Each structure stands twice: as structure tokens, then as C-alpha cells.
mmCIF file of C-alpha atoms and ligand atoms in Angstrom:
data_model
loop_
_atom_site.group_PDB
_atom_site.id
_atom_site.type_symbol
_atom_site.label_atom_id
_atom_site.label_comp_id
_atom_site.label_asym_id
_atom_site.label_seq_id
_atom_site.Cartn_x
_atom_site.Cartn_y
_atom_site.Cartn_z
ATOM 1 C CA GLU A 1 41.763 119.792 165.209
ATOM 2 C CA SER A 2 43.880 117.065 163.749
ATOM 3 C CA LYS A 3 42.038 114.076 162.427
ATOM 4 C CA SER A 4 43.965 111.661 164.585
ATOM 5 C CA LEU A 5 42.396 113.064 167.742
ATOM 6 C CA GLY A 6 39.116 111.188 167.617
ATOM 7 C CA LYS A 7 40.759 108.010 166.452
ATOM 8 C CA ASN A 8 43.370 107.886 169.166
ATOM 9 C CA LYS A 9 41.123 109.011 171.962
ATOM 10 C CA HIS A 10 39.759 105.579 172.675
ATOM 11 C CA THR A 11 42.482 103.276 171.426
ATOM 12 C CA PHE A 12 45.360 105.053 173.155
ATOM 13 C CA PHE A 13 45.643 102.956 176.254
ATOM 14 C CA THR A 14 44.194 99.729 175.009
ATOM 15 C CA GLU A 15 47.235 99.266 172.765
ATOM 16 C CA GLY A 16 49.486 97.311 175.077
ATOM 17 C CA ILE A 17 49.247 99.382 178.191
ATOM 18 C CA LYS A 18 47.098 97.333 180.449
ATOM 19 C CA ASP A 19 46.353 98.867 183.788
ATOM 20 C CA LYS A 20 45.782 102.304 185.227
ATOM 21 C CA VAL A 21 49.093 102.388 187.095
ATOM 22 C CA ASN A 22 51.149 101.731 183.987
ATOM 23 C CA GLU A 23 49.036 104.187 182.070
ATOM 24 C CA GLN A 24 49.747 106.924 184.601
ATOM 25 C CA GLN A 25 53.443 106.033 184.717
ATOM 26 C CA PHE A 26 53.612 106.147 180.962
ATOM 27 C CA ILE A 27 51.982 109.566 180.870
ATOM 28 C CA GLU A 28 54.201 110.790 183.663
ATOM 29 C CA THR A 29 57.437 109.698 182.040
ATOM 30 C CA SER A 30 56.677 110.984 178.583
ATOM 31 C CA MET A 31 55.174 114.212 179.909
ATOM 32 C CA HIS A 32 58.576 115.134 181.331
ATOM 33 C CA LYS A 33 59.929 115.519 177.821
ATOM 34 C CA ALA A 34 56.823 116.998 176.266
ATOM 35 C CA ILE A 35 57.708 120.658 176.755
ATOM 36 C CA THR A 36 61.307 120.434 175.549
ATOM 37 C CA ASN A 37 60.274 118.194 172.632
ATOM 38 C CA ASN A 38 57.697 120.738 171.501
ATOM 39 C CA GLU A 39 54.839 118.276 171.822
ATOM 40 C CA PHE A 40 52.373 120.751 173.315
ATOM 41 C CA SER A 41 50.307 123.191 171.336
ATOM 42 C CA LEU A 42 47.255 125.326 171.892
ATOM 43 C CA VAL A 43 44.037 125.241 169.909
ATOM 44 C CA TYR A 44 41.690 128.199 170.065
ATOM 45 C CA GLN A 45 37.926 127.927 170.313
ATOM 46 C CA PRO A 46 36.015 131.096 169.389
ATOM 47 C CA ARG A 47 33.715 132.548 172.018
ATOM 48 C CA ILE A 48 30.926 134.404 170.328
ATOM 49 C CA THR A 49 28.386 137.059 171.262
ATOM 50 C CA VAL A 50 24.972 135.407 171.193
ATOM 51 C CA ASP A 51 23.133 138.435 169.730
ATOM 52 C CA ASP A 52 25.182 138.902 166.580
ATOM 53 C CA TYR A 53 27.649 135.973 166.294
ATOM 54 C CA GLY A 54 30.464 138.496 166.854
ATOM 55 C CA LEU A 55 33.846 137.342 168.116
ATOM 56 C CA ASP A 56 34.434 138.101 171.779
ATOM 57 C CA GLY A 57 37.623 136.077 171.939
ATOM 58 C CA PHE A 58 39.029 132.577 172.198
ATOM 59 C CA GLU A 59 39.531 129.906 174.804
ATOM 60 C CA ALA A 60 42.999 128.411 174.532
ATOM 61 C CA LEU A 61 42.901 124.629 174.981
ATOM 62 C CA LEU A 62 45.968 122.504 175.458
ATOM 63 C CA ARG A 63 46.855 119.704 173.061
ATOM 64 C CA TRP A 64 49.546 117.084 173.524
ATOM 65 C CA ASN A 65 50.741 115.343 170.414
ATOM 66 C CA HIS A 66 52.706 112.340 171.608
ATOM 67 C CA PRO A 67 55.279 111.108 169.038
ATOM 68 C CA GLU A 68 53.996 107.520 169.097
ATOM 69 C CA LYS A 69 50.558 107.718 170.619
ATOM 70 C CA GLY A 70 49.226 110.776 168.818
ATOM 71 C CA ASN A 71 46.871 113.128 170.571
ATOM 72 C CA VAL A 72 46.439 112.577 174.282
ATOM 73 C CA PRO A 73 43.272 114.333 175.518
ATOM 74 C CA PRO A 74 43.751 116.861 178.350
ATOM 75 C CA ASN A 75 41.270 115.068 180.575
ATOM 76 C CA MET A 76 43.696 112.142 180.531
ATOM 77 C CA PHE A 77 46.985 113.898 181.293
ATOM 78 C CA ILE A 78 46.037 117.067 183.238
ATOM 79 C CA PRO A 79 44.957 115.100 186.327
ATOM 80 C CA VAL A 80 48.312 113.274 186.278
ATOM 81 C CA ALA A 81 50.167 116.560 185.842
ATOM 82 C CA GLU A 82 48.255 118.009 188.775
ATOM 83 C CA LYS A 83 49.234 115.077 190.944
ATOM 84 C CA ASN A 84 52.957 115.228 190.215
ATOM 85 C CA LEU A 85 53.025 119.028 189.977
ATOM 86 C CA GLN A 86 54.195 119.047 186.367
ATOM 87 C CA ILE A 87 51.120 121.204 185.814
ATOM 88 C CA LEU A 88 53.190 124.081 187.215
ATOM 89 C CA ASP A 89 55.602 123.920 184.250
ATOM 90 C CA ILE A 90 52.839 123.108 181.800
ATOM 91 C CA GLY A 91 50.731 125.991 183.098
ATOM 92 C CA ARG A 92 53.618 128.399 182.602
ATOM 93 C CA TRP A 93 54.058 127.089 179.074
ATOM 94 C CA VAL A 94 50.349 127.646 178.334
ATOM 95 C CA LEU A 95 50.451 131.175 179.753
ATOM 96 C CA ASP A 96 53.490 132.050 177.670
ATOM 97 C CA ALA A 97 52.087 130.602 174.450
ATOM 98 C CA ALA A 98 48.739 132.350 174.927
ATOM 99 C CA CYS A 99 50.371 135.720 175.604
ATOM 100 C CA GLN A 100 52.575 135.337 172.545
ATOM 101 C CA LYS A 101 49.458 134.677 170.475
ATOM 102 C CA ILE A 102 47.709 137.704 171.957
ATOM 103 C CA GLN A 103 50.676 139.873 171.034
ATOM 104 C CA SER A 104 50.572 138.644 167.462
ATOM 105 C CA TRP A 105 46.817 139.245 167.104
ATOM 106 C CA VAL A 106 47.114 142.702 168.655
ATOM 107 C CA SER A 107 49.844 143.570 166.184
ATOM 108 C CA ASP A 108 47.635 142.235 163.365
ATOM 109 C CA GLY A 109 45.123 144.887 164.428
ATOM 110 C CA LEU A 110 42.541 142.780 166.258
ATOM 111 C CA GLN A 111 40.856 144.926 168.868
ATOM 112 C CA ASN A 112 38.730 144.438 171.933
ATOM 113 C CA PHE A 113 39.159 140.690 172.306
ATOM 114 C CA ARG A 114 40.425 138.317 174.954
ATOM 115 C CA VAL A 115 42.029 134.935 175.187
ATOM 116 C CA SER A 116 41.151 132.765 178.145
ATOM 117 C CA ILE A 117 43.399 130.079 179.560
ATOM 118 C CA ASN A 118 42.479 127.298 181.969
ATOM 119 C CA VAL A 119 44.222 127.431 185.313
ATOM 120 C CA SER A 120 44.272 124.427 187.611
ATOM 121 C CA THR A 121 43.690 124.432 191.349
ATOM 122 C CA VAL A 122 47.285 123.432 191.834
ATOM 123 C CA GLN A 123 48.542 126.480 189.967
ATOM 124 C CA LEU A 124 46.306 128.795 191.933
ATOM 125 C CA HIS A 125 47.420 127.419 195.255
ATOM 126 C CA ARG A 126 51.051 126.380 194.666
ATOM 127 C CA ALA A 127 52.415 128.819 192.095
ATOM 128 C CA ASP A 128 52.976 132.537 192.341
ATOM 129 C CA LEU A 129 50.406 133.041 189.638
ATOM 130 C CA TYR A 130 50.342 136.822 190.001
ATOM 131 C CA THR A 131 54.053 137.159 189.298
ATOM 132 C CA GLU A 132 53.949 134.625 186.475
ATOM 133 C CA ILE A 133 51.125 136.484 184.761
ATOM 134 C CA ALA A 134 52.728 139.886 185.348
ATOM 135 C CA ASN A 135 55.986 138.591 183.848
ATOM 136 C CA ALA A 136 54.272 137.099 180.818
ATOM 137 C CA LEU A 137 52.325 140.312 180.155
ATOM 138 C CA SER A 138 55.473 142.404 180.306
ATOM 139 C CA LYS A 139 57.510 139.904 178.273
ATOM 140 C CA TYR A 140 55.067 140.315 175.388
ATOM 141 C CA LYS A 141 54.233 143.946 176.172
ATOM 142 C CA ILE A 142 50.495 143.322 176.265
ATOM 143 C CA SER A 143 47.783 144.728 178.480
ATOM 144 C CA GLY A 144 46.126 142.429 180.998
ATOM 145 C CA GLN A 145 42.756 143.278 179.473
ATOM 146 C CA TYR A 146 43.428 140.727 176.723
ATOM 147 C CA LEU A 147 43.800 137.860 179.146
ATOM 148 C CA GLU A 148 41.232 135.923 181.118
ATOM 149 C CA ILE A 149 41.829 133.008 183.434
ATOM 150 C CA GLU A 150 39.302 130.214 183.885
ATOM 151 C CA ILE A 151 39.100 128.525 187.245
ATOM 152 C CA THR A 152 36.620 125.963 188.480
ATOM 153 C CA GLU A 153 34.474 126.760 191.484
ATOM 154 C CA THR A 154 35.966 123.816 193.355
ATOM 155 C CA ALA A 155 39.431 125.314 192.886
ATOM 156 C CA ILE A 156 38.337 128.594 194.418
ATOM 157 C CA LEU A 157 36.462 127.011 197.281
ATOM 158 C CA LYS A 158 39.324 124.677 198.208
ATOM 159 C CA ASP A 159 41.057 127.378 200.206
ATOM 160 C CA GLU A 160 38.598 130.158 199.741
ATOM 161 C CA LYS A 161 40.236 132.995 201.645
ATOM 162 C CA SER A 162 43.612 132.569 200.053
ATOM 163 C CA ALA A 163 42.082 132.021 196.601
ATOM 164 C CA ILE A 164 40.074 135.235 196.860
ATOM 165 C CA LYS A 165 43.167 137.174 197.865
ATOM 166 C CA LYS A 166 45.182 135.779 194.973
ATOM 167 C CA LEU A 167 42.449 136.400 192.440
ATOM 168 C CA GLU A 168 41.956 139.962 193.648
ATOM 169 C CA HIS A 169 45.668 140.553 193.236
ATOM 170 C CA ILE A 170 45.622 139.115 189.709
ATOM 171 C CA LYS A 171 42.651 141.330 188.834
ATOM 172 C CA THR A 172 44.760 144.423 189.522
ATOM 173 C CA LEU A 173 46.626 143.508 186.320
ATOM 174 C CA GLY A 174 43.408 144.035 184.373
ATOM 175 C CA VAL A 175 43.058 140.283 183.858
ATOM 176 C CA ARG A 176 39.514 138.942 184.044
ATOM 177 C CA ILE A 177 38.526 135.921 186.072
ATOM 178 C CA SER A 178 35.931 133.412 184.997
ATOM 179 C CA VAL A 179 34.373 130.483 186.789
ATOM 180 C CA ASP A 180 34.576 127.444 184.514
ATOM 181 C CA ASP A 181 32.090 124.555 184.407
ATOM 182 C CA PHE A 182 29.657 126.349 186.706
ATOM 183 C CA GLY A 183 26.961 124.074 188.039
ATOM 184 C CA THR A 184 29.104 120.973 188.416
ATOM 185 C CA GLY A 185 30.527 121.827 191.830
ATOM 186 C CA TYR A 186 28.918 122.471 195.145
ATOM 187 C CA SER A 187 28.793 126.233 195.148
ATOM 188 C CA SER A 188 25.584 128.173 194.942
ATOM 189 C CA LEU A 189 24.882 131.370 193.096
ATOM 190 C CA SER A 190 24.856 133.296 196.358
ATOM 191 C CA LYS A 191 28.389 132.036 197.002
ATOM 192 C CA LEU A 192 29.488 133.714 193.791
ATOM 193 C CA ARG A 193 28.612 137.075 195.277
ATOM 194 C CA SER A 194 31.645 136.963 197.537
ATOM 195 C CA LEU A 195 34.106 135.975 194.810
ATOM 196 C CA PRO A 196 36.174 138.425 192.728
ATOM 197 C CA ILE A 197 34.963 137.099 189.389
ATOM 198 C CA ASP A 198 33.816 138.658 186.121
ATOM 199 C CA VAL A 199 32.498 135.824 183.998
ATOM 200 C CA LEU A 200 30.334 132.766 184.607
ATOM 201 C CA LYS A 201 30.820 129.881 182.209
ATOM 202 C CA ILE A 202 27.799 127.635 182.482
ATOM 203 C CA ASP A 203 28.733 123.967 182.184
ATOM 204 C CA GLN A 204 27.862 122.135 179.012
ATOM 205 C CA SER A 205 25.651 119.673 180.894
ATOM 206 C CA PHE A 206 23.016 122.436 181.051
ATOM 207 C CA MET A 207 23.061 122.642 177.261
ATOM 208 C CA ALA A 208 22.720 118.885 176.965
ATOM 209 C CA ASP A 209 19.670 118.962 179.240
ATOM 210 C CA ILE A 210 17.885 121.521 177.077
ATOM 211 C CA SER A 211 17.475 119.015 174.274
ATOM 212 C CA ASP A 212 15.307 116.649 176.270
ATOM 213 C CA ASP A 213 13.866 118.656 179.145
ATOM 214 C CA ILE A 214 11.599 121.674 178.797
ATOM 215 C CA GLN A 215 12.253 122.913 182.338
ATOM 216 C CA ALA A 216 16.001 122.960 181.675
ATOM 217 C CA ALA A 217 15.603 126.181 179.696
ATOM 218 C CA ASP A 218 13.996 127.816 182.732
ATOM 219 C CA VAL A 219 16.749 126.575 185.013
ATOM 220 C CA LEU A 220 19.311 128.045 182.641
ATOM 221 C CA GLY A 221 17.349 131.279 182.473
ATOM 222 C CA GLY A 222 17.345 131.513 186.256
ATOM 223 C CA ILE A 223 21.108 131.099 186.425
ATOM 224 C CA ILE A 224 21.637 133.718 183.730
ATOM 225 C CA GLU A 225 19.319 136.213 185.406
ATOM 226 C CA LEU A 226 20.968 135.889 188.804
ATOM 227 C CA ALA A 227 24.468 135.990 187.334
ATOM 228 C CA LYS A 228 23.596 139.203 185.542
ATOM 229 C CA ARG A 229 22.287 140.700 188.753
ATOM 230 C CA LEU A 230 25.696 139.991 190.227
ATOM 231 C CA GLY A 231 27.245 141.879 187.314
ATOM 232 C CA LEU A 232 28.721 138.792 185.666
ATOM 233 C CA THR A 233 29.046 138.112 181.968
ATOM 234 C CA THR A 234 27.364 134.807 181.137
ATOM 235 C CA VAL A 235 28.859 132.275 178.741
ATOM 236 C CA ALA A 236 27.165 129.026 177.718
ATOM 237 C CA GLU A 237 29.516 126.107 177.016
ATOM 238 C CA GLY A 238 28.950 123.178 174.705
ATOM 239 C CA VAL A 239 26.379 124.658 172.333
ATOM 240 C CA GLU A 240 25.948 122.146 169.535
ATOM 241 C CA LEU A 241 22.473 122.780 168.129
ATOM 242 C CA SER A 242 20.604 125.734 166.734
ATOM 243 C CA ALA A 243 17.740 124.922 169.135
ATOM 244 C CA GLN A 244 20.154 125.487 172.010
ATOM 245 C CA HIS A 245 21.285 128.755 170.481
ATOM 246 C CA ASP A 246 17.623 129.833 170.288
ATOM 247 C CA VAL A 247 17.220 129.165 174.003
ATOM 248 C CA LEU A 248 20.299 131.310 174.707
ATOM 249 C CA ILE A 249 18.713 134.174 172.794
ATOM 250 C CA SER A 250 15.413 133.862 174.630
ATOM 251 C CA GLN A 251 17.171 133.572 178.010
ATOM 252 C CA HIS A 252 19.469 136.533 177.243
ATOM 253 C CA CYS A 253 22.762 134.727 177.627
ATOM 254 C CA ASP A 254 25.625 137.062 176.675
ATOM 255 C CA GLN A 255 28.085 134.746 175.004
ATOM 256 C CA ALA A 256 28.565 131.148 173.947
ATOM 257 C CA GLN A 257 31.022 128.509 172.835
ATOM 258 C CA GLY A 258 30.459 125.223 171.119
ATOM 259 C CA TYR A 259 30.618 123.155 167.972
ATOM 260 C CA PHE A 260 27.506 124.961 166.688
ATOM 261 C CA TYR A 261 29.663 128.083 166.209
ATOM 262 C CA ALA A 262 33.168 126.680 165.861
ATOM 263 C CA LYS A 263 35.344 123.828 167.071
ATOM 264 C CA PRO A 264 38.670 124.506 168.734
ATOM 265 C CA LEU A 265 40.856 125.721 165.865
ATOM 266 C CA LEU A 266 44.473 124.922 165.085
ATOM 267 C CA GLU A 267 46.646 127.983 165.540
ATOM 268 C CA ASN A 268 46.983 128.788 161.842
ATOM 269 C CA VAL A 269 43.256 128.328 161.288
ATOM 270 C CA ALA A 270 42.545 130.675 164.209
ATOM 271 C CA ASP A 271 44.923 133.170 162.571
ATOM 272 C CA GLY A 272 42.812 133.021 159.426
ATOM 273 C CA TYR A 273 39.633 133.455 161.461
ATOM 274 C CA VAL A 274 41.159 136.552 163.089
ATOM 275 C CA GLN A 275 42.128 137.985 159.684
ATOM 276 C CA GLU A 276 38.537 137.532 158.540
ATOM 277 C CA CYS A 277 37.234 139.347 161.621
ATOM 278 C CA ILE A 278 39.654 142.228 161.095
ATOM 279 C CA GLY A 279 38.540 142.433 157.457
ATOM 280 C CA LYS A 280 34.876 142.591 158.428
ATOM 281 C CA VAL A 281 35.472 145.343 160.961
ATOM 282 C CA ALA A 282 37.536 147.330 158.437
ATOM 283 C CA GLN A 283 34.677 147.077 155.922
ATOM 284 C CA GLN A 284 32.156 148.344 158.456
ATOM 285 C CA HIS A 285 34.340 151.353 159.157
ATOM 286 C CA THR A 286 34.884 152.309 155.532
ATOM 287 C CA PRO A 287 31.375 152.128 154.078
ATOM 288 C CA HIS A 288 32.150 154.406 151.131
ATOM 289 C CA LYS A 289 35.116 152.498 149.885
ATOM 290 C CA THR A 290 34.638 151.433 146.294
ATOM 291 C CA ASN A 291 36.189 148.485 144.534
ATOM 292 C CA GLU A 292 38.679 149.897 142.094
HETATM 293 P P1 C2E B 301 36.942 123.161 179.639
HETATM 294 O O1 C2E B 301 37.839 124.246 180.052
HETATM 295 O O2 C2E B 301 35.570 123.176 180.189
HETATM 296 O O3 C2E B 301 36.923 123.213 178.052
HETATM 297 C C1 C2E B 301 35.813 122.902 177.264
HETATM 298 C C2 C2E B 301 35.920 121.527 176.649
HETATM 299 O O4 C2E B 301 34.767 121.251 175.884
HETATM 300 C C3 C2E B 301 37.089 121.381 175.672
HETATM 301 O O5 C2E B 301 37.550 120.041 175.741
HETATM 302 C C4 C2E B 301 36.422 121.648 174.330
HETATM 303 O O6 C2E B 301 37.134 121.100 173.236
HETATM 304 C C5 C2E B 301 35.111 120.975 174.541
HETATM 305 N N1 C2E B 301 34.025 121.517 173.713
HETATM 306 C C6 C2E B 301 33.936 122.725 173.120
HETATM 307 N N2 C2E B 301 32.759 122.866 172.474
HETATM 308 C C7 C2E B 301 32.084 121.713 172.654
HETATM 309 C C8 C2E B 301 30.786 121.241 172.233
HETATM 310 O O7 C2E B 301 30.015 121.909 171.547
HETATM 311 N N3 C2E B 301 30.438 119.992 172.641
HETATM 312 C C9 C2E B 301 31.258 119.207 173.397
HETATM 313 N N4 C2E B 301 30.828 117.999 173.733
HETATM 314 N N5 C2E B 301 32.480 119.621 173.821
HETATM 315 C C10 C2E B 301 32.881 120.858 173.452
HETATM 316 P P2 C2E B 301 39.081 119.686 175.820
HETATM 317 O O8 C2E B 301 39.870 120.600 174.927
HETATM 318 O O9 C2E B 301 39.216 118.223 175.629
HETATM 319 O O10 C2E B 301 39.478 120.057 177.308
HETATM 320 C C11 C2E B 301 38.923 119.369 178.389
HETATM 321 C C12 C2E B 301 39.272 120.031 179.684
HETATM 322 O O11 C2E B 301 40.691 119.938 179.931
HETATM 323 C C13 C2E B 301 38.959 121.518 179.736
HETATM 324 O O12 C2E B 301 37.588 121.719 179.996
HETATM 325 C C14 C2E B 301 39.863 121.963 180.851
HETATM 326 O O13 C2E B 301 39.273 121.692 182.094
HETATM 327 C C15 C2E B 301 41.072 121.056 180.669
HETATM 328 N N6 C2E B 301 42.126 121.823 179.970
HETATM 329 C C16 C2E B 301 42.283 122.054 178.642
HETATM 330 N N7 C2E B 301 43.366 122.821 178.409
HETATM 331 C C17 C2E B 301 43.901 123.088 179.624
HETATM 332 C C18 C2E B 301 45.040 123.855 180.064
HETATM 333 O O14 C2E B 301 45.773 124.484 179.277
HETATM 334 N N8 C2E B 301 45.294 123.873 181.410
HETATM 335 C C19 C2E B 301 44.485 123.230 182.304
HETATM 336 N N9 C2E B 301 44.804 123.312 183.604
HETATM 337 N N10 C2E B 301 43.404 122.536 181.931
HETATM 338 C C20 C2E B 301 43.117 122.456 180.603
HETATM 339 MG MG1 MG B 302 37.686 126.221 180.226
HETATM 340 MG MG1 MG B 303 34.327 124.522 180.829
HETATM 341 MG MG1 MG B 304 35.395 121.006 181.604
#
């Protein structure tokens, strides 16, 4: 992550732009040019296997580097983009960039991994997401097994029947579906049973609770156990402390993400991380190789 991110996060809109309306207008106007001006990029946060710290894949997270304002956090501009439907173009850009990255890692020799992208409610309901994904996969000649889409429970439940149909269609491409930020919406675990999903990402607020509440570990354990019974892969978000990691081991959580393992990585840093992983795997498979 660039150093300017933290610095600009809080000062961004206090520098001359006074009220919310102007702030939104400013974002809206400059967002129009962001794609063509190459101001967007993706960072990649490793998702690891809790048991052995192995790499399962990466979550691609969008970054907007504004020429004057520096980094604008997604939580600030995505809601605006959803409102004015620019998220449809932005979402296509994210999908394309992620698939291009997948292609490059596959050709590097990375195996059995996936990259997840975040998909907004608006994309699910207003875009032809199936066709967009199918086109992106064929453009880069990659299998759908490398791609996962993250959707919040609220997005699915907004127009449940239609969402289920769309997600089922997308799944025929081999793409996996995960529920992002689980536990923050209104849906229950039993609701999940009727959804065509593969992965449950447990919201980072559950991790935060573990630090100061003994029962929180049991609550987390209950979610993990039920999710597993539904055949879902469980992923804990926002793991920052080794004590939280220990709880994930004891509660048998499959995978995790968080600063404890790795921050979201700039593309070239993620490339290096991938090279390291490929090297490790190669070593394991050639145990008799000597250093000559
Ligand atoms: P999310 O999908 O739940 O992503 C996880 C967020 O938590 C990311 O924030 C990530 O940088 C942050 N994070 C990761 N590990 C830790 C940790 O250990 N502690 C803490 N406190 N935070 C951690 P980020 O990148 O600012 O993204 C925020 C949200 O913006 C995302 O939440 C997602 O909802 C949305 N977003 C990001 N990229 C995209 C995108 O390409 N498309 C759409 N539609 N939404 C996106
Ligand atoms: Mg996500
Ligand atoms: Mg999340
Ligand atoms: Mg979130």
C-alpha cells in the first residue's frame, strides 16, 4: 500500500471541500475520468489457509489514486459510484484487471489458487454479470475456477429470487460465490441454506470482539460449525493478532485474511509473493535436488 493512503484518508475532504454535497459532486466528476486516466489499480490481499499458512488466493481490492487528492478509500467513492451507476463501468474494469492478473499468475506456474473480486448489489441486479464474466474469462483464456465473486448478504436478499438465478448461472462457469461481511446484515444461517454460495466470509467485527469478549469465540465457533454443515468454506476477515489466529485454529476456521498475515499488496509486491510461493512448491516437489 502506498504511504500516502493513511495520510490522505482523513484530510482528503477537509481541505477546502466543505459539505457532503460538494464532496459527492467532486467524487462524481473526477470519477468520470478515473478509468481513462488510469487512476484505478488493484491491490491483492493474500487469503491463507489457517492450518499451515498456505496461500489459498487473493482478494482484489480497488484503489483510486486521484492526481491531486491522492488515495481515495473505496468506502468513500464506491457508494457514490453505486448511486450514479458508474460502478457498472468500474466493476467491468475490476473484472478485467483481475482476470488479466490471473492469466499472468497461471502462466507463471501458480496452481490451485483463486482471486476474489467484490461485486456490488448494483452490478448483480443491473448488469449482465454472467456475460461480462464469461467474456472476461474467454478474453484471457482462463478457467472460471480461478475466479470468485464476493457479494454481501444484503445484495443477495434485495431481490432474492432473481439474485439466486443469476448466481446459479454464474456458477455454471466454475466461478465460486462468497458471501462477504457475513453477520452484518439481517440474514440468518438458515437463510444461507437456500443460496447458491460456496464461501462464507465472516465479518471482521467478529474478530474485533474476540479480543475483549470470551463468549465471542464461541459465537464464532457456532457460525463456523453451521457453515461447514452447509458445505461452505469459512474465511475469517480482519485477523490482526496472533490470539485471534489461535481462536481460528481452535474453532476450525478454514481460511483467513488480515494484517496478521499480510496487508493488501501492491501488484508488483503480490507478484513477488506469488514467485515465492511457486518456489516453495517447486522445492517440496524436488526433495533430492542438490545445490550445485
Ligand atoms: P471488504 O470486501 O470487506 O474488504 C476488506 C477490507 O478490510 C479492505 O478494505 C481491506 O483492506 C481491509 N482489511 C484487510 N485486513 C484487515 C485487517 O486485518 N484489519 C482491518 N481493520 N482491515 C483489514 P478496503 O480495501 O478499504 O475496502 C473496503 C471495502 O470497499 C471492501 O470491503 C469492499 O466492500 C469495498 N470494495 C473494495 N474494492 C472493491 C471493488 O473492486 N468493487 C466493489 N464493488 N467494492 C469494493
Ligand atoms: Mg470483500
Ligand atoms: Mg469483507
Ligand atoms: Mg467490508
